[in-house]
Amino acid sequence: MAGKEKQPKIITDKNQMRTWTRAMRTQGKTIALVPTMGFLHDGHLSLIQEAHKHTQLVVVSIYVNPSQFAPSEDLSTYPSDFEGDIRKLMAVPGGIDVVFHPHNLYDYGVESARDCAGNGGMAAVSCLEESGSGHETWVRVERLEKGMCGSSRPVFFRGVATVVTKLFNIVEPDVAVFGKKDYQQWRIIRRMVRDLDFSINIVGFEIVRDADGLAMSSRNVRLSPEERLKALSINRSLSKAKSAAERGELNCKRLKNLVVDEVREAGGELDYAEIVEQESLEVVEEIKSPVVILIAAWFGEVRLIDNMEINI
Ligand code: AMP
């Protein structure tokens, strides 16, 4: 088994990354990118296996992006284990070709202004701006970034859309694979690629869950055993609402109450629960077309997100 493992090339420099892609492209090779923040789990590894179905070569980026975290959020405690990640990547069937692991994607050399260049009129700032950075260009997907995670994390989607744009420009992939676990993010990236004419096929992959139903997340390691048990209420509540809808309950207020009650009774602190149209993410009152129930809730210090599509 070990003999079949493929050692990925590790690239930390953006110019070297782009040079590699262009060299591969001259050989006629197609390339998929799987962007991650590391501390890999089977959810991430499933995205890689999906990527193999679309292209000959696969690049995985591992980068914890400071521009999507507010100073009050968990950037400094975000888990990481680069060596463990490499071992996991080597064990994926088919392996991967490159790990792109930049130190700082916002380091533009000596000309960078150290002072904060402004934040596009937003009231909130990210860790990137707080640390002093000359970066001042942002990608915003204006309507889809509002609401849900965008309400509780005002700099989050601006940071995600911007770093994904940077990764697309550096790696120049043909395909990029994202998890539907981060449903609003996936929709935002698809819209951004359409609106800005990126020539990249965005593939969405289903949520990978642990055997007990909890959606896999790098943050799950920070849950105590008790909190983890309580967090199972998320998947339970979503499944309950989905079954009710499939049995004919189409009123979103009543469906939402099923979710809210289940999570609160288990001891979770709800950030939001919404039922929205799948593509537009518009809140709906009565299910008439495919929707998705999206939820974010705190269990102790850990904020978890999850969702379930209802295709009626
Ligand atoms: P992250 O490292 O959390 O930024 O996630 C990197 C990518 O993996 C994103 O596209 C996520 O949506 C995806 N992902 C994370 N957890 C899961 C999961 N449980 N199932 C499917 N995809 C996931």
Coordinates of C-alpha atoms and ligand atoms in Angstrom, one line a residue:
M1 CA 0.0 0.0 0.0
A2 CA 2.7 2.4 1.1
G3 CA 4.7 1.8 -2.1
K4 CA 1.8 3.2 -4.2
E5 CA 1.7 6.4 -2.3
K6 CA 2.5 9.5 -4.3
Q7 CA 4.6 12.3 -2.7
P8 CA 3.0 15.6 -3.7
K9 CA 5.2 18.5 -4.8
I10 CA 5.0 21.3 -2.1
I11 CA 5.0 24.8 -3.6
T12 CA 5.0 27.9 -1.3
D13 CA 5.7 30.6 -3.8
K14 CA 2.9 32.1 -6.0
N15 CA 5.2 32.6 -9.1
Q16 CA 6.4 29.0 -8.9
M17 CA 2.8 27.8 -8.6
R18 CA 1.8 29.6 -11.7
T19 CA 4.9 28.4 -13.6
W20 CA 4.1 24.8 -12.7
T21 CA 0.5 25.2 -14.0
R22 CA 1.6 26.8 -17.2
A23 CA 4.3 24.1 -17.8
M24 CA 1.6 21.4 -17.3
R25 CA -0.8 23.1 -19.6
T26 CA 1.8 23.2 -22.4
Q27 CA 1.8 19.4 -22.0
G28 CA -1.9 19.4 -22.5
K29 CA -2.8 18.5 -18.9
T30 CA -5.9 19.7 -17.1
I31 CA -5.8 20.9 -13.5
A32 CA -8.3 20.9 -10.6
L33 CA -7.9 23.1 -7.5
V34 CA -9.3 22.1 -4.1
P35 CA -9.0 25.1 -1.8
T36 CA -8.7 24.3 1.9
M37 CA -7.6 25.8 5.2
G38 CA -5.9 22.5 6.2
F39 CA -6.4 20.2 9.2
L40 CA -7.8 17.8 6.6
H41 CA -10.6 15.3 7.2
D42 CA -12.5 12.9 5.0
G43 CA -14.7 15.7 3.8
H44 CA -11.7 17.4 2.2
L45 CA -10.4 14.1 0.9
S46 CA -13.7 13.4 -0.8
L47 CA -13.4 16.7 -2.7
I48 CA -10.0 15.5 -3.9
Q49 CA -11.5 12.2 -5.2
E50 CA -14.2 14.2 -6.9
A51 CA -11.5 16.4 -8.5
H52 CA -9.8 13.3 -10.0
K53 CA -13.0 12.6 -12.0
H54 CA -12.7 16.0 -13.8
T55 CA -9.0 16.5 -14.5
Q56 CA -5.7 14.8 -14.9
L57 CA -3.8 16.8 -12.2
V58 CA -5.0 18.0 -8.8
V59 CA -3.7 20.9 -6.7
V60 CA -4.7 21.2 -3.0
S61 CA -4.2 24.6 -1.4
I62 CA -3.7 24.8 2.3
Y63 CA -3.9 28.4 3.5
V64 CA -5.7 29.9 6.5
N65 CA -6.9 33.2 5.1
P66 CA -6.6 36.1 7.6
S67 CA -8.9 38.4 5.5
Q68 CA -12.0 36.2 6.2
F69 CA -11.6 36.2 10.0
A70 CA -12.7 39.1 12.2
P71 CA -10.2 40.0 15.0
S72 CA -12.7 38.5 17.5
E73 CA -12.8 35.2 15.6
D74 CA -10.7 32.0 15.9
L75 CA -7.9 32.7 13.4
S76 CA -5.2 32.2 16.1
T77 CA -6.7 29.0 17.4
Y78 CA -7.7 27.5 14.0
P79 CA -6.3 23.9 14.1
S80 CA -3.3 23.0 11.9
D81 CA -1.2 19.9 11.3
F82 CA 0.7 20.3 8.0
E83 CA 2.7 17.0 8.3
G84 CA -0.5 15.1 9.1
D85 CA -2.2 16.7 6.1
I86 CA 0.6 15.6 3.8
R87 CA 0.3 12.0 5.1
K88 CA -3.5 12.1 4.5
L89 CA -3.0 13.5 1.0
M90 CA -0.5 10.8 0.1
A91 CA -3.0 8.1 1.1
V92 CA -5.8 9.5 -1.1
P93 CA -6.4 7.1 -4.0
G94 CA -4.6 8.6 -7.0
G95 CA -2.7 11.0 -4.6
I96 CA -2.4 14.6 -5.5
D97 CA 0.2 16.5 -7.6
V98 CA 0.8 19.7 -5.8
V99 CA 0.2 21.2 -2.3
F100 CA 0.1 24.9 -2.6
H101 CA 1.0 26.2 0.9
P102 CA 1.8 29.9 0.8
H103 CA 3.1 31.6 3.9
N104 CA 1.3 35.0 3.2
L105 CA -0.8 35.6 0.1
Y106 CA -1.0 39.3 0.9
D107 CA 2.8 40.0 1.1
Y108 CA 3.5 42.2 -1.9
G109 CA 7.1 42.9 -1.0
V110 CA 8.8 46.1 0.1
E111 CA 6.4 48.5 -1.7
S112 CA 3.5 47.3 0.4
A113 CA 2.1 50.1 2.6
R114 CA 2.1 49.1 6.2
D115 CA -0.9 51.2 7.1
C116 CA -4.4 49.9 6.6
A117 CA -5.6 51.0 3.2
G118 CA -9.2 51.1 4.1
N119 CA -11.9 48.5 4.0
G120 CA -14.3 49.4 1.3
G121 CA -16.7 51.3 3.6
M122 CA -17.4 48.3 5.9
A123 CA -17.8 48.9 9.6
A124 CA -16.0 45.8 10.4
V125 CA -12.3 44.9 9.7
S126 CA -10.6 41.6 9.3
C127 CA -7.4 40.2 10.9
L128 CA -5.6 41.2 7.7
E129 CA -6.4 44.9 8.1
E130 CA -5.8 44.8 11.8
S131 CA -2.3 43.4 11.3
G132 CA -1.5 46.3 8.9
S133 CA -1.5 45.4 5.2
G134 CA -1.3 47.3 2.0
H135 CA -4.0 45.1 0.5
E136 CA -7.0 47.2 -0.6
T137 CA -8.8 45.4 -3.4
W138 CA -11.8 43.3 -2.5
V139 CA -14.3 41.1 -4.4
R140 CA -17.8 41.3 -3.2
V141 CA -20.8 39.3 -4.3
E142 CA -23.2 41.9 -3.1
R143 CA -26.6 40.3 -2.7
L144 CA -25.6 36.7 -2.0
E145 CA -23.1 37.7 0.7
K146 CA -25.9 39.3 2.7
G147 CA -27.8 37.3 5.4
M148 CA -27.0 34.2 7.2
C149 CA -23.2 33.8 7.7
G150 CA -22.8 37.2 6.1
S151 CA -24.8 38.8 8.9
S152 CA -22.9 37.2 11.7
R153 CA -19.5 37.4 10.0
P154 CA -19.5 40.7 8.1
V155 CA -16.0 40.4 6.6
F156 CA -16.2 36.7 5.9
F157 CA -17.5 36.4 2.3
R158 CA -15.5 39.5 1.2
G159 CA -12.4 37.6 2.4
V160 CA -13.4 34.3 0.9
A161 CA -14.3 35.8 -2.5
T162 CA -11.1 37.7 -2.6
V163 CA -8.8 34.9 -1.6
V164 CA -10.5 32.5 -4.0
T165 CA -10.0 35.0 -6.8
K166 CA -6.3 35.2 -5.8
L167 CA -6.0 31.4 -5.8
F168 CA -7.7 31.2 -9.2
N169 CA -5.3 33.8 -10.6
I170 CA -2.3 32.0 -9.2
V171 CA -3.2 28.4 -9.8
E172 CA -5.1 29.0 -13.0
P173 CA -7.1 25.8 -12.7
D174 CA -9.7 24.4 -15.2
V175 CA -11.9 23.1 -12.4
A176 CA -12.3 24.0 -8.7
V177 CA -14.1 21.8 -6.2
F178 CA -16.0 23.2 -3.2
G179 CA -18.1 21.5 -0.5
K180 CA -21.8 22.2 -0.2
K181 CA -21.1 22.0 3.5
D182 CA -20.4 25.7 3.1
Y183 CA -23.5 26.2 1.0
Q184 CA -23.7 30.1 0.9
Q185 CA -19.9 30.1 0.1
W186 CA -20.4 27.6 -2.8
R187 CA -23.2 29.7 -4.2
I188 CA -21.2 32.9 -3.9
I189 CA -18.2 31.4 -5.7
R190 CA -20.4 30.1 -8.5
R191 CA -22.0 33.5 -8.9
M192 CA -18.6 35.3 -8.8
V193 CA -17.2 33.0 -11.5
R194 CA -20.2 33.7 -13.7
D195 CA -20.2 37.4 -13.1
L196 CA -16.4 37.9 -13.5
D197 CA -16.1 35.5 -16.5
F198 CA -13.6 33.1 -14.9
S199 CA -13.0 30.2 -17.2
I200 CA -13.3 27.7 -14.4
N201 CA -15.8 25.0 -13.8
I202 CA -17.0 25.1 -10.2
V203 CA -18.0 21.7 -8.9
G204 CA -20.1 21.3 -5.7
F205 CA -19.7 18.2 -3.6
E206 CA -22.2 16.7 -1.1
I207 CA -21.7 17.1 2.7
V208 CA -19.6 14.3 4.2
R209 CA -20.8 13.3 7.7
D210 CA -19.4 11.2 10.5
A211 CA -21.2 8.0 11.3
D212 CA -23.2 9.8 14.0
G213 CA -24.4 12.4 11.4
L214 CA -22.2 15.4 12.4
A215 CA -21.0 17.2 9.3
M216 CA -17.2 16.8 9.2
S217 CA -15.4 20.1 10.0
S218 CA -11.8 21.0 11.1
R219 CA -13.4 22.8 14.1
N220 CA -15.1 19.6 15.4
V221 CA -11.8 18.7 17.3
R222 CA -12.5 21.7 19.6
L223 CA -15.8 20.2 20.8
S224 CA -15.8 18.5 24.2
P225 CA -17.5 15.0 24.1
E226 CA -20.6 16.6 25.7
E227 CA -20.7 19.4 23.2
R228 CA -20.3 17.0 20.3
L229 CA -23.2 15.0 21.6
K230 CA -25.3 18.1 21.8
A231 CA -24.2 19.2 18.3
L232 CA -25.8 16.0 16.9
S233 CA -29.0 17.9 17.3
I234 CA -28.1 19.9 14.1
N235 CA -28.3 17.0 11.7
R236 CA -31.2 15.5 13.7
S237 CA -33.2 18.8 13.4
L238 CA -32.5 19.2 9.7
S239 CA -33.5 15.6 9.0
K240 CA -36.7 16.1 11.0
A241 CA -37.6 19.2 9.0
K242 CA -36.8 17.6 5.7
S243 CA -39.0 14.5 6.5
A244 CA -41.8 16.8 7.6
A245 CA -41.5 18.7 4.3
E246 CA -41.5 15.5 2.3
R247 CA -44.7 14.5 4.2
G248 CA -46.4 17.7 3.0
E249 CA -45.5 20.4 5.6
L250 CA -44.5 23.3 3.3
N251 CA -44.9 26.2 5.8
C252 CA -41.4 27.4 6.4
K253 CA -42.1 29.0 9.8
R254 CA -43.3 25.7 11.2
L255 CA -40.4 23.8 9.6
K256 CA -37.9 26.3 11.0
N257 CA -39.4 25.9 14.4
L258 CA -38.7 22.2 14.3
V259 CA -35.0 23.0 13.7
V260 CA -34.8 25.8 16.3
D261 CA -36.6 23.8 19.0
E262 CA -34.4 20.7 18.5
V263 CA -31.1 22.6 18.7
R264 CA -32.1 24.8 21.6
E265 CA -33.4 21.8 23.6
A266 CA -30.1 20.1 23.1
G267 CA -28.3 23.2 24.5
G268 CA -27.1 24.8 21.3
E269 CA -27.1 28.5 20.9
L270 CA -28.6 29.3 17.6
D271 CA -26.9 31.9 15.3
Y272 CA -29.4 31.5 12.5
A273 CA -31.7 29.0 10.8
E274 CA -33.2 29.9 7.5
I275 CA -35.0 28.2 4.7
V276 CA -34.0 29.8 1.3
E277 CA -34.3 29.1 -2.4
Q278 CA -31.3 27.1 -3.5
E279 CA -29.8 29.3 -6.1
S280 CA -30.9 32.9 -5.1
L281 CA -30.7 32.2 -1.4
E282 CA -33.9 34.3 -1.0
V283 CA -35.8 33.5 2.2
V284 CA -39.1 31.7 1.4
E285 CA -42.3 31.4 3.4
E286 CA -43.8 28.4 1.6
I287 CA -41.9 25.7 -0.2
K288 CA -42.8 25.8 -3.9
S289 CA -39.4 25.0 -5.5
P290 CA -36.1 23.4 -4.3
V291 CA -34.9 25.0 -1.1
V292 CA -32.2 24.5 1.4
I293 CA -32.3 24.8 5.2
L294 CA -29.2 26.5 6.5
I295 CA -28.2 26.6 10.1
A296 CA -25.4 28.0 12.3
A297 CA -25.2 27.3 16.0
W298 CA -22.7 27.6 18.9
F299 CA -21.8 24.7 21.1
G300 CA -19.6 26.2 23.8
E301 CA -16.9 28.1 22.0
V302 CA -17.4 26.4 18.7
R303 CA -19.6 27.7 15.9
L304 CA -20.8 25.0 13.5
I305 CA -22.7 25.3 10.2
D306 CA -24.7 22.7 8.4
N307 CA -27.5 22.5 5.8
M308 CA -29.9 20.2 4.0
E309 CA -31.4 20.5 0.6
I310 CA -35.1 19.8 0.1
N311 CA -35.9 19.0 -3.5
I312 CA -39.6 19.1 -3.7
Ligands
AMP1 P1 -12.2 24.5 4.8 O1 -10.8 23.9 5.0 O2 -13.1 24.3 6.0 O3 -12.1 25.9 4.3 O4 -12.9 23.7 3.7 C1 -12.3 23.5 2.4 C2 -13.3 22.9 1.5 O5 -13.8 21.7 2.0 C3 -14.6 23.8 1.4 O6 -15.0 23.8 0.0 C4 -15.6 23.1 2.3 O7 -16.9 23.3 1.9 C5 -15.2 21.7 2.1 N1 -15.7 20.9 3.2 C6 -15.4 21.1 4.5 N2 -16.1 20.2 5.3 C7 -16.8 19.4 4.4 C8 -17.7 18.3 4.6 N3 -18.0 17.8 5.8 N4 -18.2 17.7 3.4 C9 -17.9 18.2 2.2 N5 -17.1 19.2 2.0 C10 -16.5 19.8 3.1

